[in-house]
Coordinates of N, CA and C in Angstrom, one line a residue:
M111 N -25.7 -42.1 68.3 CA -25.1 -41.1 69.2 C -24.1 -40.2 68.4
L112 N -23.3 -40.8 67.6 CA -22.3 -40.1 66.8 C -23.0 -39.2 65.8
R113 N -24.2 -39.5 65.4 CA -24.8 -38.7 64.3 C -25.2 -37.3 64.9
Y114 N -25.3 -37.2 66.3 CA -25.6 -35.9 66.9 C -24.3 -35.0 67.2
L115 N -23.2 -35.6 67.0 CA -21.9 -34.9 67.3 C -21.8 -33.7 66.5
P116 N -22.0 -33.7 65.1 CA -21.8 -32.5 64.4 C -22.8 -31.4 64.8
I117 N -24.0 -31.7 65.2 CA -25.0 -30.7 65.7 C -24.5 -30.1 67.0
C118 N -24.0 -30.9 67.9 CA -23.4 -30.4 69.2 C -22.2 -29.5 69.0
I119 N -21.4 -29.9 68.1 CA -20.2 -29.1 67.8 C -20.6 -27.7 67.2
F120 N -21.5 -27.8 66.2 CA -22.0 -26.6 65.6 C -22.7 -25.6 66.7
T121 N -23.5 -26.2 67.5 CA -24.2 -25.4 68.6 C -23.2 -24.8 69.5
L122 N -22.2 -25.6 70.0 CA -21.2 -25.0 70.9 C -20.3 -23.9 70.2
A123 N -20.1 -24.1 68.9 CA -19.4 -23.0 68.1 C -20.2 -21.7 68.1
L124 N -21.5 -21.8 67.9 CA -22.3 -20.6 67.8 C -22.4 -19.9 69.2
I125 N -22.4 -20.7 70.2 CA -22.5 -20.1 71.6 C -21.1 -19.4 71.9
G126 N -20.0 -20.0 71.5 CA -18.7 -19.4 71.7 C -18.5 -18.2 70.9
C127 N -19.3 -18.0 69.8 CA -19.1 -16.8 68.9 C -20.1 -15.7 69.2
S128 N -20.9 -15.9 70.3 CA -21.9 -14.9 70.6 C -21.2 -13.6 70.9
P129 N -21.7 -12.5 70.4 CA -21.1 -11.2 70.5 C -21.1 -10.7 71.9
H130 N -19.9 -10.2 72.4 CA -19.8 -9.6 73.7 C -19.9 -8.1 73.5
L131 N -20.6 -7.4 74.4 CA -20.7 -6.0 74.3 C -19.3 -5.3 74.7
S132 N -18.9 -4.3 73.9 CA -17.7 -3.6 74.2 C -17.8 -2.7 75.4
L133 N -16.7 -2.2 75.9 CA -16.8 -1.3 77.0 C -17.6 -0.1 76.6
Y134 N -17.4 0.5 75.4 CA -18.2 1.6 74.9 C -19.7 1.3 74.9
Q135 N -20.0 0.1 74.4 CA -21.5 -0.2 74.3 C -22.1 -0.3 75.7
R136 N -21.4 -0.9 76.6 CA -21.9 -1.1 78.0 C -22.0 0.3 78.7
M137 N -21.0 1.1 78.5 CA -21.1 2.5 79.1 C -22.2 3.3 78.5
T138 N -22.4 3.2 77.2 CA -23.4 4.0 76.5 C -24.8 3.5 76.9
A139 N -25.0 2.2 77.1 CA -26.3 1.7 77.5 C -26.6 2.1 79.0
A140 N -25.6 2.1 79.8 CA -25.8 2.5 81.2 C -26.1 4.0 81.4
A141 N -25.6 4.8 80.4 CA -25.7 6.3 80.5 C -26.6 6.8 79.4
A142 N -27.5 6.0 78.9 CA -28.4 6.4 77.8 C -29.1 7.7 78.1
P143 N -29.1 8.6 77.1 CA -29.8 9.9 77.3 C -31.3 9.7 77.2
P144 N -32.0 10.7 77.8 CA -33.5 10.6 77.7 C -34.0 10.9 76.3
H145 N -35.2 10.7 76.0 CA -35.9 10.9 74.7 C -35.7 12.4 74.4
G146 N -35.3 12.7 73.2 CA -35.1 14.1 72.7 C -33.7 14.6 72.9
V147 N -32.8 13.7 73.4 CA -31.4 14.1 73.6 C -30.6 13.0 72.9
Q148 N -29.6 13.5 72.2 CA -28.7 12.6 71.5 C -27.3 12.7 72.0
Q149 N -26.6 11.5 72.2 CA -25.2 11.5 72.6 C -24.4 11.7 71.4
T150 N -23.4 12.7 71.5 CA -22.5 12.9 70.3 C -21.1 12.4 70.7
Q151 N -20.8 12.2 71.9 CA -19.5 11.6 72.3 C -19.6 10.9 73.7
L152 N -18.9 9.8 73.8 CA -18.7 9.2 75.0 C -17.2 8.8 75.0
A153 N -16.4 9.3 75.9 CA -15.0 9.0 75.9 C -14.5 8.5 77.3
Y154 N -13.9 7.3 77.3 CA -13.4 6.8 78.5 C -12.0 7.5 78.8
I155 N -11.8 8.0 80.0 CA -10.5 8.7 80.2 C -9.7 8.1 81.3
G156 N -10.2 7.1 82.0 CA -9.3 6.4 83.0 C -10.1 5.9 84.2
D157 N -9.3 5.6 85.2 CA -9.9 5.0 86.5 C -9.4 5.8 87.7
I158 N -10.3 5.8 88.7 CA -9.9 6.4 90.0 C -10.0 5.4 91.1
T159 N -9.3 5.6 92.2 CA -9.4 4.8 93.4 C -9.8 5.7 94.5
T160 N -10.9 5.4 95.2 CA -11.5 6.2 96.2 C -11.6 5.4 97.5
D161 N -12.0 6.0 98.6 CA -12.3 5.3 99.9 C -13.4 4.3 99.7
A162 N -14.3 4.6 98.7 CA -15.5 3.7 98.4 C -15.2 2.6 97.4
G163 N -14.0 2.6 96.8 CA -13.7 1.6 95.8 C -13.1 2.2 94.6
N164 N -13.0 1.3 93.5 CA -12.4 1.7 92.2 C -13.5 2.0 91.2
Y165 N -13.3 3.0 90.4 CA -14.3 3.5 89.4 C -13.7 3.8 88.1
H166 N -14.5 3.7 87.0 CA -14.1 4.1 85.7 C -14.8 5.4 85.3
I167 N -14.0 6.3 84.7 CA -14.4 7.6 84.4 C -14.6 7.8 82.9
A168 N -15.7 8.5 82.5 CA -15.9 8.8 81.1 C -16.5 10.2 81.0
T169 N -16.3 10.8 79.8 CA -17.0 12.1 79.6 C -18.1 11.9 78.5
Q170 N -19.2 12.6 78.6 CA -20.3 12.5 77.7 C -20.7 13.8 77.2
R171 N -20.9 14.0 75.9 CA -21.5 15.2 75.3 C -22.8 14.8 74.7
L172 N -23.8 15.7 75.0 CA -25.2 15.5 74.6 C -25.7 16.8 73.8
I173 N -26.6 16.6 72.9 CA -27.3 17.7 72.3 C -28.8 17.4 72.3
L174 N -29.6 18.5 72.2 CA -31.0 18.3 72.0 C -31.2 17.9 70.5
S175 N -32.0 16.9 70.3 CA -32.2 16.4 68.9 C -33.4 17.0 68.3
G176 N -33.5 16.8 67.0 CA -34.7 17.3 66.3 C -34.8 18.8 66.1
M177 N -33.8 19.5 66.3 CA -33.8 21.0 66.1 C -33.0 21.3 64.8
P178 N -33.4 22.4 64.1 CA -32.7 22.8 63.0 C -31.2 23.1 63.3
A179 N -30.9 23.7 64.5 CA -29.6 23.9 64.9 C -29.5 23.3 66.3
P180 N -29.0 22.1 66.4 CA -29.0 21.4 67.7 C -28.2 22.2 68.8
R181 N -28.8 22.3 69.9 CA -28.1 23.0 71.0 C -27.5 21.9 72.0
G182 N -26.3 22.3 72.4 CA -25.6 21.4 73.3 C -26.0 21.6 74.7
L183 N -25.9 20.6 75.5 CA -26.2 20.6 76.9 C -24.9 20.6 77.7
A184 N -25.0 20.8 79.0 CA -23.8 20.7 79.8 C -23.1 19.3 79.6
Y185 N -21.8 19.3 79.5 CA -21.2 18.0 79.4 C -21.3 17.2 80.7
R186 N -21.1 15.9 80.7 CA -21.2 15.1 81.9 C -19.9 14.3 82.1
L187 N -19.5 14.3 83.4 CA -18.5 13.4 83.8 C -19.2 12.2 84.4
L188 N -19.0 11.1 83.9 CA -19.7 9.9 84.3 C -18.8 9.0 85.1
I189 N -19.3 8.4 86.1 CA -18.6 7.5 87.0 C -19.3 6.1 87.1
F190 N -18.5 5.1 86.7 CA -19.1 3.7 86.6 C -18.4 2.8 87.6
N191 N -19.1 1.8 88.1 CA -18.5 0.9 89.0 C -17.8 -0.2 88.2
D192 N -17.3 -1.3 88.8 CA -16.6 -2.3 88.1 C -17.6 -3.2 87.2
D193 N -18.9 -3.1 87.5 CA -19.9 -3.8 86.7 C -20.4 -2.9 85.5
L194 N -19.7 -1.7 85.4 CA -20.1 -0.7 84.4 C -21.5 -0.2 84.6
Q195 N -22.0 -0.1 85.8 CA -23.2 0.6 86.1 C -22.9 2.0 86.5
L196 N -23.7 2.9 86.0 CA -23.5 4.3 86.2 C -23.9 4.6 87.7
V197 N -22.9 5.1 88.5 CA -23.1 5.3 89.9 C -23.2 6.8 90.2
A198 N -22.7 7.7 89.3 CA -22.7 9.1 89.6 C -22.4 9.8 88.3
S199 N -23.0 11.0 88.1 CA -22.6 11.9 87.0 C -22.6 13.4 87.5
H200 N -21.7 14.1 87.0 CA -21.5 15.5 87.4 C -21.4 16.4 86.1
D201 N -22.3 17.4 86.0 CA -22.3 18.3 84.8 C -21.1 19.3 84.9
Y202 N -20.5 19.6 83.8 CA -19.5 20.6 83.7 C -19.6 21.4 82.4
H203 N -19.0 22.5 82.3 CA -19.1 23.3 81.1 C -17.7 23.3 80.4
S204 N -17.7 22.8 79.1 CA -16.5 22.6 78.4 C -15.8 23.9 78.1
N205 N -16.4 25.0 78.1 CA -15.7 26.3 77.8 C -14.8 26.7 79.0
E206 N -14.9 26.0 80.1 CA -14.1 26.4 81.3 C -12.9 25.4 81.4
A207 N -13.2 24.1 81.3 CA -12.2 23.1 81.5 C -12.6 21.8 81.0
E208 N -11.7 21.0 80.5 CA -12.1 19.7 79.9 C -11.3 18.6 80.7
P209 N -12.0 17.5 81.2 CA -11.3 16.5 81.9 C -10.2 15.8 80.9
L210 N -9.0 15.6 81.4 CA -7.9 15.1 80.6 C -7.5 13.7 81.0
W211 N -7.2 13.5 82.3 CA -6.7 12.2 82.7 C -7.1 11.9 84.1
C212 N -6.9 10.7 84.6 CA -7.2 10.3 86.0 C -5.9 9.8 86.6
E213 N -5.7 10.1 87.9 CA -4.6 9.6 88.6 C -5.0 9.5 90.1
G214 N -4.8 8.3 90.7 CA -5.2 8.1 92.1 C -6.7 8.4 92.2
S215 N -7.1 9.3 93.1 CA -8.5 9.6 93.3 C -8.9 10.9 92.5
R216 N -8.0 11.4 91.6 CA -8.3 12.7 91.0 C -8.5 12.6 89.5
V217 N -9.3 13.5 89.0 CA -9.5 13.7 87.6 C -8.9 15.1 87.3
Y218 N -8.0 15.2 86.4 CA -7.3 16.4 86.1 C -7.9 17.1 84.9
L219 N -8.0 18.4 85.0 CA -8.7 19.2 84.0 C -7.7 20.1 83.2
F220 N -8.1 20.5 82.0 CA -7.4 21.4 81.2 C -7.9 22.8 81.6
G221 N -7.2 23.5 82.5 CA -7.6 24.8 83.0 C -8.5 24.6 84.2
A222 N -9.0 25.8 84.7 CA -9.8 25.8 85.9 C -11.3 25.7 85.5
G223 N -11.9 24.7 86.1 CA -13.3 24.5 85.8 C -14.2 24.4 87.1
R224 N -15.4 24.1 86.9 CA -16.3 23.9 88.0 C -17.4 22.8 87.6
L225 N -17.9 22.3 88.7 CA -19.0 21.3 88.5 C -20.3 22.0 88.9
A226 N -21.4 21.7 88.2 CA -22.6 22.4 88.4 C -23.1 22.1 89.9
D227 N -22.9 21.0 90.4 CA -23.4 20.7 91.8 C -22.5 21.2 92.9
L228 N -21.4 21.9 92.5 CA -20.6 22.6 93.6 C -20.6 24.1 93.5
G229 N -21.5 24.7 92.7 CA -21.7 26.1 92.7 C -20.5 26.8 91.9
A230 N -20.1 28.0 92.5 CA -19.2 28.8 91.8 C -17.7 28.5 92.0
A231 N -17.4 27.5 92.8 CA -16.0 27.2 93.1 C -15.4 26.6 91.8
T232 N -14.1 26.8 91.7 CA -13.3 26.3 90.5 C -12.1 25.6 91.0
G233 N -11.5 24.8 90.1 CA -10.3 24.0 90.4 C -9.8 23.4 89.1
N234 N -8.6 22.9 89.1 CA -8.0 22.3 88.0 C -8.0 20.7 88.1
A235 N -8.5 20.3 89.3 CA -8.6 18.8 89.5 C -9.8 18.6 90.4
I236 N -10.4 17.4 90.2 CA -11.5 17.0 91.0 C -11.1 15.8 91.8
D237 N -11.1 15.9 93.1 CA -10.7 14.8 94.0 C -11.9 14.0 94.5
F238 N -12.0 12.7 94.1 CA -13.1 11.8 94.5 C -12.7 10.9 95.6
R239 N -11.7 11.3 96.4 CA -11.2 10.4 97.5 C -12.3 9.9 98.4
Q240 N -13.3 10.8 98.7 CA -14.4 10.4 99.6 C -15.5 9.6 98.8
G241 N -15.4 9.3 97.6 CA -16.3 8.6 96.8 C -16.9 9.3 95.6
P242 N -17.6 8.6 94.7 CA -18.1 9.2 93.5 C -19.1 10.3 93.7
N243 N -19.8 10.4 94.8 CA -20.8 11.4 95.0 C -20.4 12.5 95.9
H244 N -19.1 12.6 96.2 CA -18.5 13.6 97.1 C -17.3 14.2 96.5
P245 N -17.4 14.9 95.3 CA -16.3 15.5 94.7 C -15.8 16.8 95.4
I246 N -14.5 17.0 95.3 CA -13.9 18.2 95.9 C -13.0 18.8 94.8
L247 N -13.3 20.1 94.4 CA -12.5 20.8 93.5 C -11.3 21.3 94.2
I248 N -10.1 21.1 93.6 CA -8.9 21.6 94.2 C -8.0 22.3 93.1
H249 N -7.1 23.1 93.6 CA -6.0 23.6 92.7 C -4.8 22.9 93.0
E250 N -4.2 22.2 92.0 CA -3.0 21.5 92.1 C -2.0 21.9 91.0
E251 N -0.8 22.1 91.4 CA 0.2 22.4 90.4 C 0.7 21.1 89.7
R252 N 0.3 20.9 88.4 CA 0.6 19.7 87.6 C 0.9 20.2 86.2
Y253 N 1.9 19.5 85.6 CA 2.2 19.8 84.2 C 1.0 19.3 83.4
G254 N 0.5 20.1 82.5 CA -0.6 19.8 81.7 C -1.9 20.4 82.3
S255 N -1.8 20.8 83.5 CA -2.9 21.5 84.2 C -2.3 22.7 84.9
S256 N -3.0 23.3 85.8 CA -2.5 24.6 86.4 C -3.0 24.8 87.8
G257 N -2.4 25.8 88.5 CA -2.9 26.2 89.8 C -2.0 26.0 91.0
G258 N -2.6 26.1 92.2 CA -1.8 25.9 93.4 C -2.2 24.6 94.1
T259 N -2.2 24.5 95.4 CA -2.6 23.3 96.1 C -3.7 23.4 97.1
E260 N -4.2 24.6 97.4 CA -5.3 24.7 98.4 C -6.6 24.1 97.8
A261 N -7.5 23.7 98.8 CA -8.8 23.2 98.4 C -9.7 24.3 97.9
A262 N -10.4 24.1 96.8 CA -11.2 25.2 96.2 C -12.6 25.1 96.8
A263 N -13.2 23.9 96.9 CA -14.6 23.8 97.4 C -14.8 22.4 97.8
T264 N -15.7 22.2 98.8 CA -16.2 20.9 99.2 C -17.7 21.1 99.2
P265 N -18.4 20.0 98.9 CA -19.9 20.1 98.9 C -20.4 20.5 100.3
G266 N -21.4 21.4 100.3 CA -22.0 21.8 101.5 C -21.4 23.1 102.1
Q267 N -20.4 23.6 101.5 CA -19.7 24.8 102.0 C -20.1 26.0 101.3

């Protein structure tokens, strides 16, 4: 019986040393780009709290691969649940505004931007209070961002 003890200890040590995927690796796997597209950046920017629960926010930059001069695609704002499953994504254009930080149910932007799924409306913050699939662009006066306080757009208007 004691002759198997070293084998048992060695096996348990190997199991305890098994690699755990990092937050970055889990988010990258959940938001893997399709064939012909390469991820050039994935950046975790914070967490939001909504009526539907708590979510983790990241930004993702993608390019078309295999081209002499790779072309960029619209950047993506990614929303993950607590199991780090991708539950929503919203395209935005970086030349208008860049997501900076999260606070409460909002993602604050550098300047006034827009989301592709909300049309021409702009705002310096995205409010996800109604959940990850129901963003509302707003203008809010905040240091590090800009604007007023009226609602800029809601989906379906």
